[in-house]
XYZ file of C-alpha atoms in Angstrom:
780
model
C -0.645 -0.473 -0.315
C 2.855 2.274 0.634
C 4.692 2.175 -2.817
C 1.149 1.650 -4.072
C 0.066 5.645 -2.981
C 3.537 7.041 -2.223
C 3.985 5.970 -6.461
C 1.018 8.324 -7.613
C 1.572 10.491 -4.753
C 2.370 13.651 -7.247
C 5.520 15.652 -7.850
C 7.727 15.204 -4.945
C 10.542 15.312 -6.937
C 13.683 18.129 -5.560
C 12.883 22.152 -6.775
C 15.173 23.860 -8.438
C 15.950 27.682 -7.517
C 14.021 28.458 -11.030
C 11.640 26.693 -10.546
C 11.096 27.733 -7.038
C 11.933 31.513 -8.059
C 8.197 30.389 -11.488
C 6.751 29.039 -8.353
C 6.655 32.265 -6.206
C 6.090 34.560 -9.969
C 3.169 32.721 -10.424
C 1.269 32.688 -7.272
C 1.307 36.318 -7.410
C -0.578 36.371 -10.522
C -2.614 33.551 -8.683
C -2.734 36.055 -6.278
C -4.185 38.934 -8.558
C -6.161 36.637 -10.854
C -8.579 35.682 -7.864
C -8.601 38.851 -6.357
C -9.766 40.600 -9.241
C -12.010 37.954 -10.335
C -14.416 39.280 -6.828
C -13.043 42.803 -8.116
C -14.701 42.763 -11.081
C -18.089 40.508 -9.939
C -18.011 43.824 -7.790
C -16.889 47.199 -8.545
C -16.558 46.602 -12.194
C -19.944 44.715 -13.649
C -23.034 46.707 -14.346
C -24.973 45.095 -10.879
C -28.447 47.423 -11.585
C -29.902 46.188 -8.111
C -27.325 47.690 -5.573
C -27.410 43.974 -3.826
C -24.002 43.273 -2.895
C -22.545 40.341 -5.500
C -19.966 39.542 -2.479
C -16.648 37.209 -2.624
C -13.649 36.626 -0.208
C -10.733 38.633 -0.939
C -9.312 37.801 2.448
C -10.318 33.563 2.456
C -9.024 33.844 -1.106
C -5.211 35.290 -0.289
C -4.789 33.532 2.807
C -4.784 30.458 0.112
C -2.562 31.627 -2.908
C 0.365 29.941 -1.954
C -1.281 26.531 -1.289
C -3.232 26.180 -3.894
C -0.229 27.259 -5.890
C 2.228 25.336 -4.212
C -0.647 21.607 -4.795
C -1.482 22.577 -8.819
C 1.718 23.039 -9.712
C 3.871 20.927 -8.333
C 2.433 18.240 -6.415
C -0.965 17.051 -7.986
C -1.403 14.140 -10.755
C -3.792 13.877 -12.676
C -5.447 10.822 -10.779
C -5.232 13.123 -7.915
C -8.765 15.029 -6.131
C -8.988 18.404 -4.585
C -11.796 19.789 -1.882
C -11.409 23.195 -1.842
C -12.346 24.758 0.967
C -16.105 27.621 -0.375
C -14.322 30.831 0.512
C -11.300 29.778 -2.079
C -13.587 29.010 -5.442
C -11.792 32.268 -7.524
C -8.207 30.533 -6.833
C -9.886 27.349 -7.885
C -11.240 29.712 -10.917
C -7.156 31.892 -12.013
C -5.332 28.175 -11.769
C -7.861 27.186 -14.176
C -7.789 29.807 -15.825
C -3.678 29.163 -15.995
C -4.308 25.912 -16.797
C -6.206 26.930 -19.930
C -9.096 24.578 -18.388
C -10.640 27.984 -18.037
C -12.304 30.743 -20.550
C -10.764 34.273 -19.914
C -14.954 34.540 -20.601
C -15.813 33.489 -17.842
C -13.470 35.728 -15.288
C -16.171 37.671 -15.324
C -18.856 35.793 -14.498
C -18.282 35.298 -10.789
C -21.416 34.999 -9.069
C -23.847 35.871 -12.219
C -26.772 33.510 -13.514
C -24.579 31.782 -15.405
C -21.780 32.490 -14.729
C -18.149 31.164 -11.740
C -19.649 30.106 -8.866
C -19.995 31.546 -5.213
C -18.485 28.684 -4.420
C -16.173 25.326 -6.316
C -19.531 23.653 -7.402
C -19.235 19.690 -9.775
C -22.177 20.122 -11.318
C -22.533 23.915 -12.308
C -19.288 24.994 -12.102
C -17.727 25.686 -15.728
C -13.579 24.725 -15.368
C -13.151 21.696 -13.075
C -13.988 21.260 -10.144
C -13.532 17.758 -8.047
C -15.351 18.263 -4.775
C -18.554 20.510 -4.546
C -18.350 22.721 -1.022
C -19.835 25.260 0.197
C -21.268 24.285 3.107
C -19.741 23.420 6.412
C -17.515 20.571 7.312
C -19.130 18.886 4.427
C -16.683 19.235 1.947
C -13.791 19.187 4.123
C -14.769 15.319 4.195
C -16.191 14.468 0.990
C -12.953 13.481 0.447
C -12.826 10.701 2.829
C -16.261 9.267 1.590
C -14.218 9.850 -2.110
C -11.612 7.578 -0.884
C -13.645 5.433 0.267
C -15.482 4.917 -2.372
C -12.573 4.958 -5.109
C -11.247 2.231 -2.876
C -14.121 0.454 -3.464
C -14.839 0.576 -7.278
C -10.694 -0.140 -8.236
C -11.384 -3.460 -5.433
C -14.258 -4.708 -7.140
C -14.404 -3.645 -10.757
C -10.810 -1.365 -11.173
C -10.753 1.851 -12.564
C -10.355 3.478 -9.334
C -6.442 4.611 -10.025
C -5.165 5.407 -6.858
C -5.050 8.872 -6.768
C -4.396 10.721 -2.819
C -7.880 12.851 -1.630
C -7.448 16.471 -0.679
C -8.961 18.674 1.670
C -8.651 22.672 2.075
C -10.478 23.650 4.336
C -10.137 27.422 7.346
C -9.771 26.875 10.765
C -12.866 27.912 11.666
C -14.155 25.276 9.393
C -12.988 22.421 12.345
C -15.742 24.032 14.304
C -17.951 22.190 12.509
C -19.119 18.326 14.487
C -19.688 16.484 11.076
C -15.583 17.141 11.373
C -14.451 15.043 14.127
C -18.001 12.381 13.277
C -15.701 11.509 10.318
C -11.859 11.528 11.348
C -13.072 9.287 14.349
C -15.380 6.643 11.758
C -13.870 3.116 12.307
C -13.215 3.188 8.317
C -10.878 6.389 7.994
C -7.422 5.517 10.149
C -6.805 3.606 7.036
C -7.424 5.705 4.298
C -3.441 6.907 3.429
C -3.921 8.385 0.723
C -5.652 11.340 2.726
C -4.358 14.545 2.917
C -5.998 17.169 5.042
C -4.401 21.035 5.017
C -5.894 23.557 7.223
C -5.631 27.460 5.948
C -4.607 28.465 9.670
C -5.229 31.763 9.556
C -6.609 31.889 13.066
C -9.662 34.175 11.804
C -13.456 33.460 11.355
C -16.168 35.209 10.030
C -17.066 37.617 12.839
C -14.009 38.002 14.576
C -9.894 36.814 14.978
C -10.271 33.550 17.350
C -8.471 34.854 21.115
C -8.172 30.942 21.202
C -7.252 28.483 18.443
C -5.853 25.920 20.778
C -3.937 24.654 16.918
C -1.965 21.976 19.662
C -5.431 20.394 21.273
C -6.708 20.024 17.160
C -3.175 18.305 16.474
C -3.565 15.672 18.953
C -7.033 14.874 18.467
C -6.266 13.896 14.560
C -3.067 12.436 15.967
C -4.965 10.575 18.292
C -7.187 9.127 15.448
C -4.445 8.018 13.730
C -3.210 10.389 11.528
C -0.366 12.136 10.262
C -0.140 15.731 11.794
C 1.990 18.068 10.233
C 3.022 21.361 11.108
C 4.411 24.182 9.038
C 4.104 27.219 11.657
C 7.268 29.775 10.668
C 8.476 29.766 7.440
C 12.631 29.931 6.251
C 13.244 33.359 7.373
C 11.636 33.304 10.325
C 13.539 29.560 10.984
C 17.069 32.071 9.718
C 16.155 34.951 12.813
C 15.291 32.296 15.503
C 19.446 31.560 14.551
C 20.997 34.031 15.489
C 21.359 35.743 19.120
C 18.171 36.851 20.139
C 16.260 34.517 18.230
C 14.928 31.832 20.828
C 13.564 35.099 22.716
C 11.680 35.717 19.703
C 10.197 32.162 18.849
C 9.470 32.188 22.133
C 7.893 35.479 22.641
C 5.115 34.380 18.104
C 4.630 31.473 20.511
C 2.905 32.342 23.605
C 1.256 35.336 21.897
C -2.281 35.471 21.710
C -3.491 35.504 18.181
C -5.764 39.298 18.870
C -1.892 40.488 19.089
C -0.902 38.996 16.570
C -3.449 39.621 14.395
C -3.053 43.965 15.211
C 1.328 43.386 14.505
C -0.130 43.150 10.754
C -1.823 46.588 11.263
C 1.568 47.826 12.123
C 3.784 49.754 10.759
C 7.596 49.392 10.764
C 7.945 51.318 13.384
C 5.161 50.395 15.528
C 5.875 46.882 14.890
C 9.989 47.853 16.442
C 8.134 49.403 19.752
C 5.665 46.851 20.205
C 7.254 43.616 18.953
C 10.372 43.242 22.141
C 7.224 43.228 24.035
C 8.009 43.506 28.366
C 9.965 42.096 30.394
C 13.650 40.650 30.087
C 13.397 39.465 26.704
C 12.364 42.866 25.066
C 16.739 43.729 25.432
C 16.902 40.813 23.016
C 14.800 40.686 20.462
C 14.781 44.517 20.080
C 18.071 44.056 18.932
C 18.067 41.323 16.608
C 15.078 43.617 14.010
C 16.693 46.313 15.303
C 19.882 45.693 11.354
C 16.218 44.757 10.008
C 15.096 47.233 7.125
C 11.520 48.811 7.028
C 10.214 46.419 4.491
C 12.855 42.408 6.113
C 11.192 43.018 9.702
C 7.363 43.735 7.935
C 8.144 40.618 5.692
C 9.596 38.370 8.907
C 6.426 38.863 10.778
C 4.217 37.942 7.247
C 6.430 34.414 6.537
C 4.633 31.887 8.048
C 4.387 28.103 7.331
C 1.073 27.948 5.227
C 3.171 30.870 2.645
C 6.671 29.434 2.281
C 7.351 27.321 -1.294
C 9.582 25.959 -0.627
C 8.128 24.580 2.740
C 4.759 23.502 1.205
C 6.370 21.593 -1.191
C 8.309 19.494 1.817
C 4.527 19.126 3.559
C 3.080 17.710 0.804
C 6.429 15.249 -0.435
C 6.917 14.142 3.516
C 3.035 13.107 3.444
C 2.568 9.046 4.957
C 0.436 7.588 2.947
C 0.231 4.457 5.379
C -2.452 7.024 7.098
C -4.087 9.375 6.838
C -2.368 13.233 6.803
C -3.006 16.517 8.166
C -0.919 19.482 7.405
C -1.256 22.865 9.253
C -0.520 25.264 7.390
C -0.056 29.057 9.493
C -1.684 31.584 6.787
C -2.427 35.467 7.230
C -5.762 35.993 6.047
C -5.660 38.222 3.642
C -2.100 37.538 2.157
C -0.461 40.681 0.371
C -3.696 42.509 0.152
C -4.169 46.316 2.168
C -6.814 43.922 4.076
C -4.671 41.148 5.505
C -4.857 41.118 9.499
C -7.868 42.875 9.372
C -10.212 41.594 12.102
C -13.390 42.140 9.864
C -11.442 41.783 6.372
C -13.615 38.755 6.236
C -16.128 40.023 3.453
C -14.140 43.612 2.787
C -13.245 44.597 -0.922
C -10.103 46.524 -2.027
C -11.047 50.378 -3.320
C -10.078 51.039 -6.866
C -7.041 53.022 -5.320
C -6.373 49.745 -3.877
C -6.643 47.100 -7.268
C -4.542 49.650 -8.603
C -2.097 50.221 -5.710
C -1.663 46.111 -5.848
C -1.590 45.870 -9.989
C 1.338 48.489 -9.292
C 3.345 46.267 -7.024
C 2.364 42.973 -8.640
C 3.308 43.943 -12.098
C 0.270 44.223 -13.854
C -2.597 46.212 -14.872
C -5.757 47.528 -13.875
C -6.662 47.880 -17.427
C -6.146 44.256 -18.639
C -6.379 42.880 -15.223
C -6.441 38.460 -17.332
C -3.128 39.243 -19.425
C -1.219 35.500 -18.789
C 2.602 35.146 -19.214
C 4.558 35.730 -22.081
C 5.042 33.142 -23.970
C 8.666 31.365 -23.688
C 8.586 32.929 -19.553
C 9.784 30.293 -16.831
C 5.536 31.040 -15.541
C 4.811 30.141 -19.058
C 6.544 27.135 -18.962
C 5.887 26.252 -15.873
C 1.967 27.054 -16.627
C 2.145 24.413 -19.472
C 3.619 22.369 -17.755
C 1.477 22.048 -14.537
C -1.890 21.623 -17.401
C 0.551 18.409 -19.080
C 0.537 16.916 -15.581
C -2.938 17.030 -14.815
C -4.219 16.385 -18.242
C -7.195 13.810 -16.983
C -8.295 11.014 -19.775
C -11.351 11.567 -21.186
C -14.132 9.560 -19.043
C -15.889 7.080 -20.630
C -19.393 6.315 -19.053
C -20.023 2.608 -18.705
C -23.629 2.096 -19.103
C -25.469 1.803 -15.876
C -26.572 -2.756 -15.521
C -30.747 -2.615 -16.888
C -32.429 -3.143 -13.904
C -35.901 -4.716 -14.151
C -38.879 -3.739 -13.933
C -40.474 -5.928 -12.314
C -39.272 -9.253 -10.633
C -42.039 -11.404 -12.316
C -42.627 -13.216 -8.557
C -46.890 -13.413 -7.533
C -47.702 -10.511 -5.270
C -47.638 -11.880 -0.919
C -50.738 -12.100 0.626
C -49.616 -12.819 3.920
C -48.811 -11.230 6.548
C -45.803 -8.688 5.919
C -44.422 -5.024 6.965
C -42.873 -2.827 3.531
C -38.877 -3.073 5.816
C -38.703 -6.733 5.496
C -39.306 -6.409 1.511
C -35.984 -4.141 1.641
C -34.509 -7.329 2.560
C -36.721 -9.491 0.120
C -36.216 -8.242 -3.249
C -32.360 -6.878 -2.203
C -31.689 -10.521 -2.006
C -34.423 -11.622 -5.376
C -32.086 -9.214 -7.900
C -28.575 -11.715 -6.786
C -30.249 -14.380 -8.760
C -33.153 -12.426 -11.177
C -30.738 -9.544 -12.033
C -27.079 -10.384 -11.475
C -26.168 -7.870 -12.375
C -27.702 -5.178 -11.252
C -27.414 -7.050 -7.725
C -23.645 -6.396 -8.613
C -23.513 -3.081 -8.423
C -25.691 -1.558 -5.214
C -24.386 -1.608 -2.353
C -25.736 -0.843 1.235
C -24.264 1.488 3.567
C -25.688 1.519 6.988
C -25.013 3.637 10.697
C -24.956 0.244 12.665
C -28.576 -1.122 11.897
C -28.116 -3.543 9.489
C -29.750 -6.395 11.045
C -32.470 -4.029 12.531
C -33.188 -2.757 9.095
C -33.658 -6.000 8.078
C -30.971 -6.042 5.975
C -29.298 -9.439 7.524
C -30.051 -12.114 4.570
C -28.599 -9.176 2.061
C -25.514 -9.164 4.442
C -25.127 -12.745 4.496
C -25.589 -14.171 0.433
C -22.565 -10.461 -0.603
C -20.833 -9.703 2.928
C -19.515 -7.287 4.725
C -17.084 -5.025 2.194
C -13.683 -4.320 4.188
C -10.786 -3.217 2.256
C -8.802 -6.526 3.782
C -9.691 -9.787 4.122
C -10.738 -10.240 7.672
C -11.303 -12.919 10.586
C -14.752 -14.045 10.933
C -14.597 -15.546 14.236
C -18.032 -16.430 14.877
C -18.336 -18.059 11.474
C -18.037 -21.431 13.379
C -20.733 -19.985 15.986
C -24.024 -22.418 15.250
C -25.945 -20.072 17.419
C -24.407 -16.755 15.239
C -27.015 -15.751 12.512
C -26.233 -13.398 11.278
C -22.102 -13.765 9.536
C -20.140 -10.674 9.348
C -17.717 -11.912 5.803
C -15.964 -9.200 5.896
C -13.388 -8.815 2.900
C -12.835 -6.861 -0.352
C -15.832 -8.509 -2.497
C -18.670 -6.996 -0.554
C -21.407 -5.323 -0.698
C -22.365 -3.709 1.901
C -20.739 -1.124 4.232
C -21.280 -0.302 8.105
C -20.247 2.495 9.438
C -20.346 3.628 12.782
C -23.620 6.038 14.608
C -23.540 8.935 12.700
C -26.006 9.691 10.175
C -23.993 12.786 8.841
C -20.611 9.920 7.591
C -23.561 7.765 6.299
C -24.546 10.420 3.861
C -21.816 10.956 3.375
C -20.768 7.925 1.356
C -24.205 7.635 -0.070
C -23.465 10.724 -1.406
C -19.340 9.661 -3.083
C -20.704 5.495 -3.809
C -23.243 7.707 -6.114
C -20.380 10.010 -7.682
C -18.318 6.774 -9.177
C -20.192 7.068 -12.667
C -18.871 10.192 -13.624
C -16.110 9.987 -11.664
C -14.461 6.888 -12.935
C -17.436 5.659 -15.723
C -18.092 3.155 -13.255
C -21.780 2.948 -12.154
C -22.913 1.983 -8.710
C -26.365 1.422 -7.226
C -26.294 3.023 -3.230
C -28.476 1.953 -0.936
C -28.165 4.077 2.416
C -30.456 2.622 5.122
C -30.875 4.828 8.381
C -33.612 5.176 11.176
C -36.111 7.554 9.909
C -36.466 9.895 12.792
C -32.829 11.004 11.851
C -33.279 11.584 8.503
C -33.562 14.886 9.344
C -29.425 15.008 11.394
C -28.364 13.273 7.837
C -30.402 15.585 4.952
C -28.869 19.043 4.740
C -25.139 16.305 3.700
C -27.756 13.505 1.647
C -28.900 17.083 -0.089
C -25.255 19.299 -0.178
C -24.594 15.163 -1.923
C -27.391 15.510 -4.656
C -26.458 18.590 -5.246
C -22.486 17.499 -5.672
C -24.204 14.331 -8.361
C -24.204 12.176 -6.301
C -26.988 9.356 -6.933
C -27.966 7.645 -4.631
C -30.852 5.573 -2.468
C -31.951 6.568 1.212
C -34.061 4.722 3.142
C -35.729 5.815 6.162
C -37.014 2.402 7.852
C -39.203 1.788 10.299
C -41.208 5.665 10.509
C -44.061 7.849 11.703
C -46.123 7.303 15.139
C -46.479 3.720 14.092
C -43.350 3.250 16.192
C -45.979 3.220 19.182
C -44.203 1.257 21.774
C -41.007 3.731 21.533
C -42.459 6.476 21.577
C -41.621 10.751 20.484
C -37.880 10.092 20.867
C -38.272 7.589 17.877
C -41.350 8.317 16.175
C -40.557 10.844 12.798
C -43.818 12.936 11.626
C -42.032 15.689 8.990
C -40.189 12.784 6.803
C -42.951 13.064 4.070
C -43.069 16.654 2.916
C -38.875 17.209 3.247
C -38.905 14.752 0.251
C -41.208 16.226 -1.688
C -39.153 19.814 -1.266
C -36.238 17.763 -1.456
C -34.639 18.234 -4.888
C -32.702 15.796 -7.251
C -34.795 13.618 -5.368
C -38.254 10.941 -5.606
C -40.196 10.567 -2.427
C -41.661 6.804 -2.075
C -44.285 6.023 0.533
C -45.319 2.670 -0.430
C -48.041 0.892 1.551
C -47.741 -2.634 0.762
C -44.330 -5.059 -0.526
C -45.005 -5.051 -3.859
C -45.071 -1.522 -3.608
C -42.212 -1.620 -2.114
C -40.354 -3.541 -4.313
C -42.478 -2.008 -7.400
C -41.033 1.648 -6.145
C -37.174 0.411 -5.191
C -36.669 -0.781 -8.720
C -37.692 2.086 -10.265
C -35.717 3.771 -8.250
C -32.414 1.977 -9.166
C -33.338 1.755 -12.429
C -32.898 6.084 -11.950
C -29.107 6.106 -10.124
C -25.550 6.013 -12.688
C -26.240 8.441 -15.056
C -26.620 11.845 -17.069
C -29.976 13.838 -15.936
C -30.336 10.282 -13.118
C -31.889 10.865 -10.065
C -31.400 9.663 -6.493
C -34.742 8.143 -4.271
C -35.940 8.657 -0.771
C -38.147 5.325 0.800
C -40.152 6.052 3.591
C -40.698 2.458 4.887
C -42.108 0.852 8.452
C -41.867 -2.275 9.785
C -46.180 -1.886 11.356
C -47.538 -5.790 9.693
C -50.164 -5.350 7.043
C -52.679 -8.040 5.534
C -51.230 -7.864 1.939
C -54.121 -9.458 -0.219
C -55.484 -5.749 0.628
C -53.223 -4.272 -1.886
C -55.618 -6.629 -4.472
C -52.816 -6.890 -7.045
C -54.242 -8.162 -10.698
C -53.293 -11.331 -11.320
C -53.678 -10.804 -14.980
C -50.812 -9.816 -16.279
C -52.040 -5.898 -18.064
C -53.741 -5.800 -15.294
C -50.816 -5.311 -13.064
C -48.354 -4.403 -15.077
C -50.704 -1.119 -15.068
C -51.176 -1.627 -11.820
C -47.104 -1.295 -11.902
C -47.011 1.592 -14.070
C -49.230 3.591 -11.521
C -47.559 2.960 -8.413
C -44.487 4.157 -9.411
C -46.327 6.818 -10.748
C -47.552 8.197 -7.434
C -50.791 6.877 -7.208
C -53.335 4.326 -7.912
C -57.178 3.418 -7.143
C -57.295 0.814 -4.867
C -60.410 1.270 -4.256
C -63.755 1.528 -6.450
C -67.392 2.263 -5.471
C -69.941 1.931 -8.124
C -71.036 5.653 -6.867
C -68.661 7.324 -4.180
C -69.536 10.513 -2.065
C -66.339 10.836 -0.836
C -62.242 9.382 -1.793
C -60.031 8.545 0.236
C -56.282 9.276 -0.286
C -53.531 6.761 2.483
C -50.724 6.017 2.103
C -48.030 4.135 3.536
C -49.497 2.547 6.634
C -51.901 4.397 7.462
C -53.616 2.196 4.395
C -55.423 -0.151 6.145
C -57.517 2.551 8.010
C -58.399 4.253 5.472
C -60.303 0.846 4.369
C -61.892 0.310 7.292
C -63.052 3.505 7.360
C -64.776 3.068 4.557
C -66.583 -0.037 5.173
C -67.525 2.074 7.438
C -68.985 4.480 5.330
C -70.504 2.619 2.814
C -72.168 -0.021 5.675
C -73.350 3.365 6.222
C -75.218 4.446 2.948
C -71.991 6.810 2.516
C -69.527 5.497 -1.263
C -65.873 5.572 -1.178
C -63.393 5.553 -3.236
C -59.675 4.638 -1.581
C -56.609 6.076 -3.758
C -53.917 4.420 -2.400
C -50.535 7.296 -2.521
C -47.154 5.772 -2.603
C -44.981 9.797 -3.717
C -46.778 13.059 -3.108
C -43.690 13.683 -4.849
C -44.420 12.768 -8.465
C -48.275 13.547 -8.317
C -47.278 16.750 -8.012
C -45.037 16.861 -10.393
C -46.996 15.758 -12.275
C -49.895 18.808 -11.279
C -46.901 21.256 -11.678
C -46.988 19.982 -15.316
C -50.034 19.827 -15.632
C -50.224 24.147 -15.331
C -47.351 24.569 -17.782
C -44.703 25.063 -14.663
C -42.743 21.502 -15.187
C -42.076 19.196 -18.289
C -42.664 15.843 -16.099
C -45.777 13.184 -16.750
C -48.924 14.808 -16.134
C -51.170 11.232 -17.152
C -51.560 10.154 -14.179
C -54.088 12.193 -13.161
C -56.215 11.897 -14.718
C -56.042 8.083 -14.665
C -56.379 7.983 -10.453
C -58.503 11.321 -9.559
C -60.526 11.575 -12.506
C -62.947 14.030 -13.331
C -66.328 12.328 -12.823
C -64.941 11.129 -9.492
C -63.932 13.761 -8.307
C -65.941 13.928 -4.460
C -64.648 15.772 -1.669
C -60.871 14.188 -0.577
C -60.409 13.133 2.492
C -55.765 12.590 3.352
C -54.118 10.633 6.029
C -50.599 9.513 6.366
C -49.285 9.030 9.403
C -46.398 11.988 9.022
C -48.041 15.869 9.355
C -50.491 16.148 7.181
C -49.883 18.983 4.653
C -47.980 16.799 3.126
C -51.944 15.522 1.187
C -52.971 18.899 1.102
C -52.207 20.405 -2.674
C -54.096 16.814 -3.958
C -56.905 18.883 -3.720
C -56.509 21.373 -6.188
C -56.389 18.694 -8.831
C -60.080 18.765 -9.294
C -61.301 22.065 -6.886
C -62.636 19.908 -4.084
C -63.029 20.066 -0.186
C -60.378 18.450 1.761
C -59.958 17.534 5.541
C -55.789 16.489 6.180
C -55.294 14.329 9.650
C -52.124 13.626 10.514
C -49.613 13.851 12.977
C -48.780 18.262 14.223
C -47.604 16.764 18.065
C -44.511 15.313 19.343
C -45.432 11.177 20.060
C -46.746 8.939 22.316
C -45.576 5.923 23.274
C -48.330 3.434 24.353
C -49.947 0.994 21.888
C -50.880 1.358 17.944
C -54.803 2.077 18.506
C -54.377 4.049 21.528
C -51.004 6.221 19.470
C -53.274 6.535 16.187
C -57.014 7.588 18.004
C -54.200 10.531 19.607
C -53.191 11.845 16.639
C -56.705 11.292 15.412
C -55.885 9.914 12.375
C -57.203 6.143 13.659
C -61.070 4.942 11.918
C -62.809 6.902 13.859
C -61.666 9.801 12.990
C -61.567 9.280 8.984
C -65.147 7.856 9.261
C -66.289 11.573 11.759
C -63.773 13.221 9.558
C -65.416 12.311 6.003
C -68.996 12.968 6.970
C -68.317 16.607 8.914
C -67.569 16.879 4.354
C -70.209 15.548 3.035
C -73.449 15.993 5.110
């Protein structure tokens, strides 16, 4: 493993003085271009609305040295980099110098159709490896990208051997997702992972008074990471060797962040007065800095490791490829700009005078800001060599395997639930569609056995980069066989939903990264979908296509009480872009919905899916699946389009639309209404999401198919409507607008209670009595 990754580790050879000089010159041009990109967006480009466009010149400036060293020396074509959100202009500046971005885009930062506010795989015109912008998620994505790469390489080949870099700000380490990720048992073996922390000691609002770098480094080391600290540059290190140097080093080492930042704002005269401090070391420090001219003194204070190209290259070359590495690179926020070190420089913008002065100092021209290096120059040669080294071959997209629409087995007739159906469908696929089953990879945060994946795990095994001994293989009482091997198709993570969906997003992106399609399914307790929603949503935004299964769900988990009863998840599924949500009531519906979701993964224009499943036992015969093949296929099409008519009365006066676990109550209510002389149709909703899309299409607001509305809610059967689900009632409230009928919506609006299911349903007024009463109120 060491040799494998070292051979892929980048251009790690010795750096000659000429190349170092060229790198430093390129660094200055990157600083200029990134600053000018933001300046043009805010000060030059017409802005009729008058709203601030924004951008982060200071945050970009603190990253220019790090990113120049990476792209123009250390990276290989197989490496991937996640760039901190506020440094996106630096990435675009580099891509421009490499010839990967047309000049016309440099004037479009944060404009419609132009360069995005933060790096985006799916929306930016140039090469972006990881979408970032949500704190902590972009930083951790390369961990899961590394794991996804290993899975692809081990099972199918083509994943390559490159490093996975994260460039993140020190304030981002406040985010809990960071620490949830690095402590997962899967992470310590990911030697291709390298994080670089831009340690500029500032956040959005302030200079952070106690960044506690030593404590942070200790936490990474305790998690098994290699820790490299780049605190001082070559000039400062040379000063430390002179008489009084140790006193200067001790003075800076113990200096608080706010005091150091204040010194950055001092003139040379003020610095000579303030830097020595007080006490016995003041004299030696004053004597040490006295011979320095003003420019050297000011440069010395700013000579931190994160701005020393040579020190950065040494750090990249010294990465231990047997374990993850974190490099703490001390930097100055706004380095090289008039705003450097100012506590409120996060969103500050340079004035026209400041931009002109910067152009003069950096040898550029504000009137012609996008000039490249002259042909034949050492800088141009360096850019051309980097572009050649980083050029990736065209990636052929392998077509995903065909997924059958129907496995053909008879519809179940006994008692069962939709969660059980999940495991059964996965096992059936291994027999009836082995090519598709081979591409499925399941992920769970330590809930595999309790979400009915046991049979699947026994069949396909648990994924591990190396074969591990199953010490319970010969234990007759062990039902779940935990066979860990490189050929396994289930990945087990610790109890952290953000890690689950982070990996899910990266597994769902392998088709576009390496041309290898996977069909990833993540299983999580539905009450905790909210915890996972934001990182999963960001994964979808970044192009990951996956299936998230929330199970078990709702107040139907009656004995569990409010702590484990989900309420808002049905409507969240509707509101999530790039995702289709399903909540089937029956096992056969679950099969069809899951197959439809699998068939929509790993392809351009594909979609993620969310399935909300239940453990409530339901009589499967009440699904009344037609035995005639054509009628069965018609039912399947309706199920996967969003709804079907489960029961039709000869003369309906009310329609009961139910979803998921509440369908039995709707059927029982229809029987009681019929006994009272009131005919009721029953509609089983499987996807409120698809029904809403169909309604929008009917109104000319989308291109989705709308045929399902006329099939399930025809005008000639339009009656007052009662909706009921184990979730918030507004989820189905829009159904009344299909034919503009009166409606009453039943659902869950309060935290749940423990108890028998009948008592809990009655408490939330989603029981059969409540449905009957509500229907009578509508039709009387």
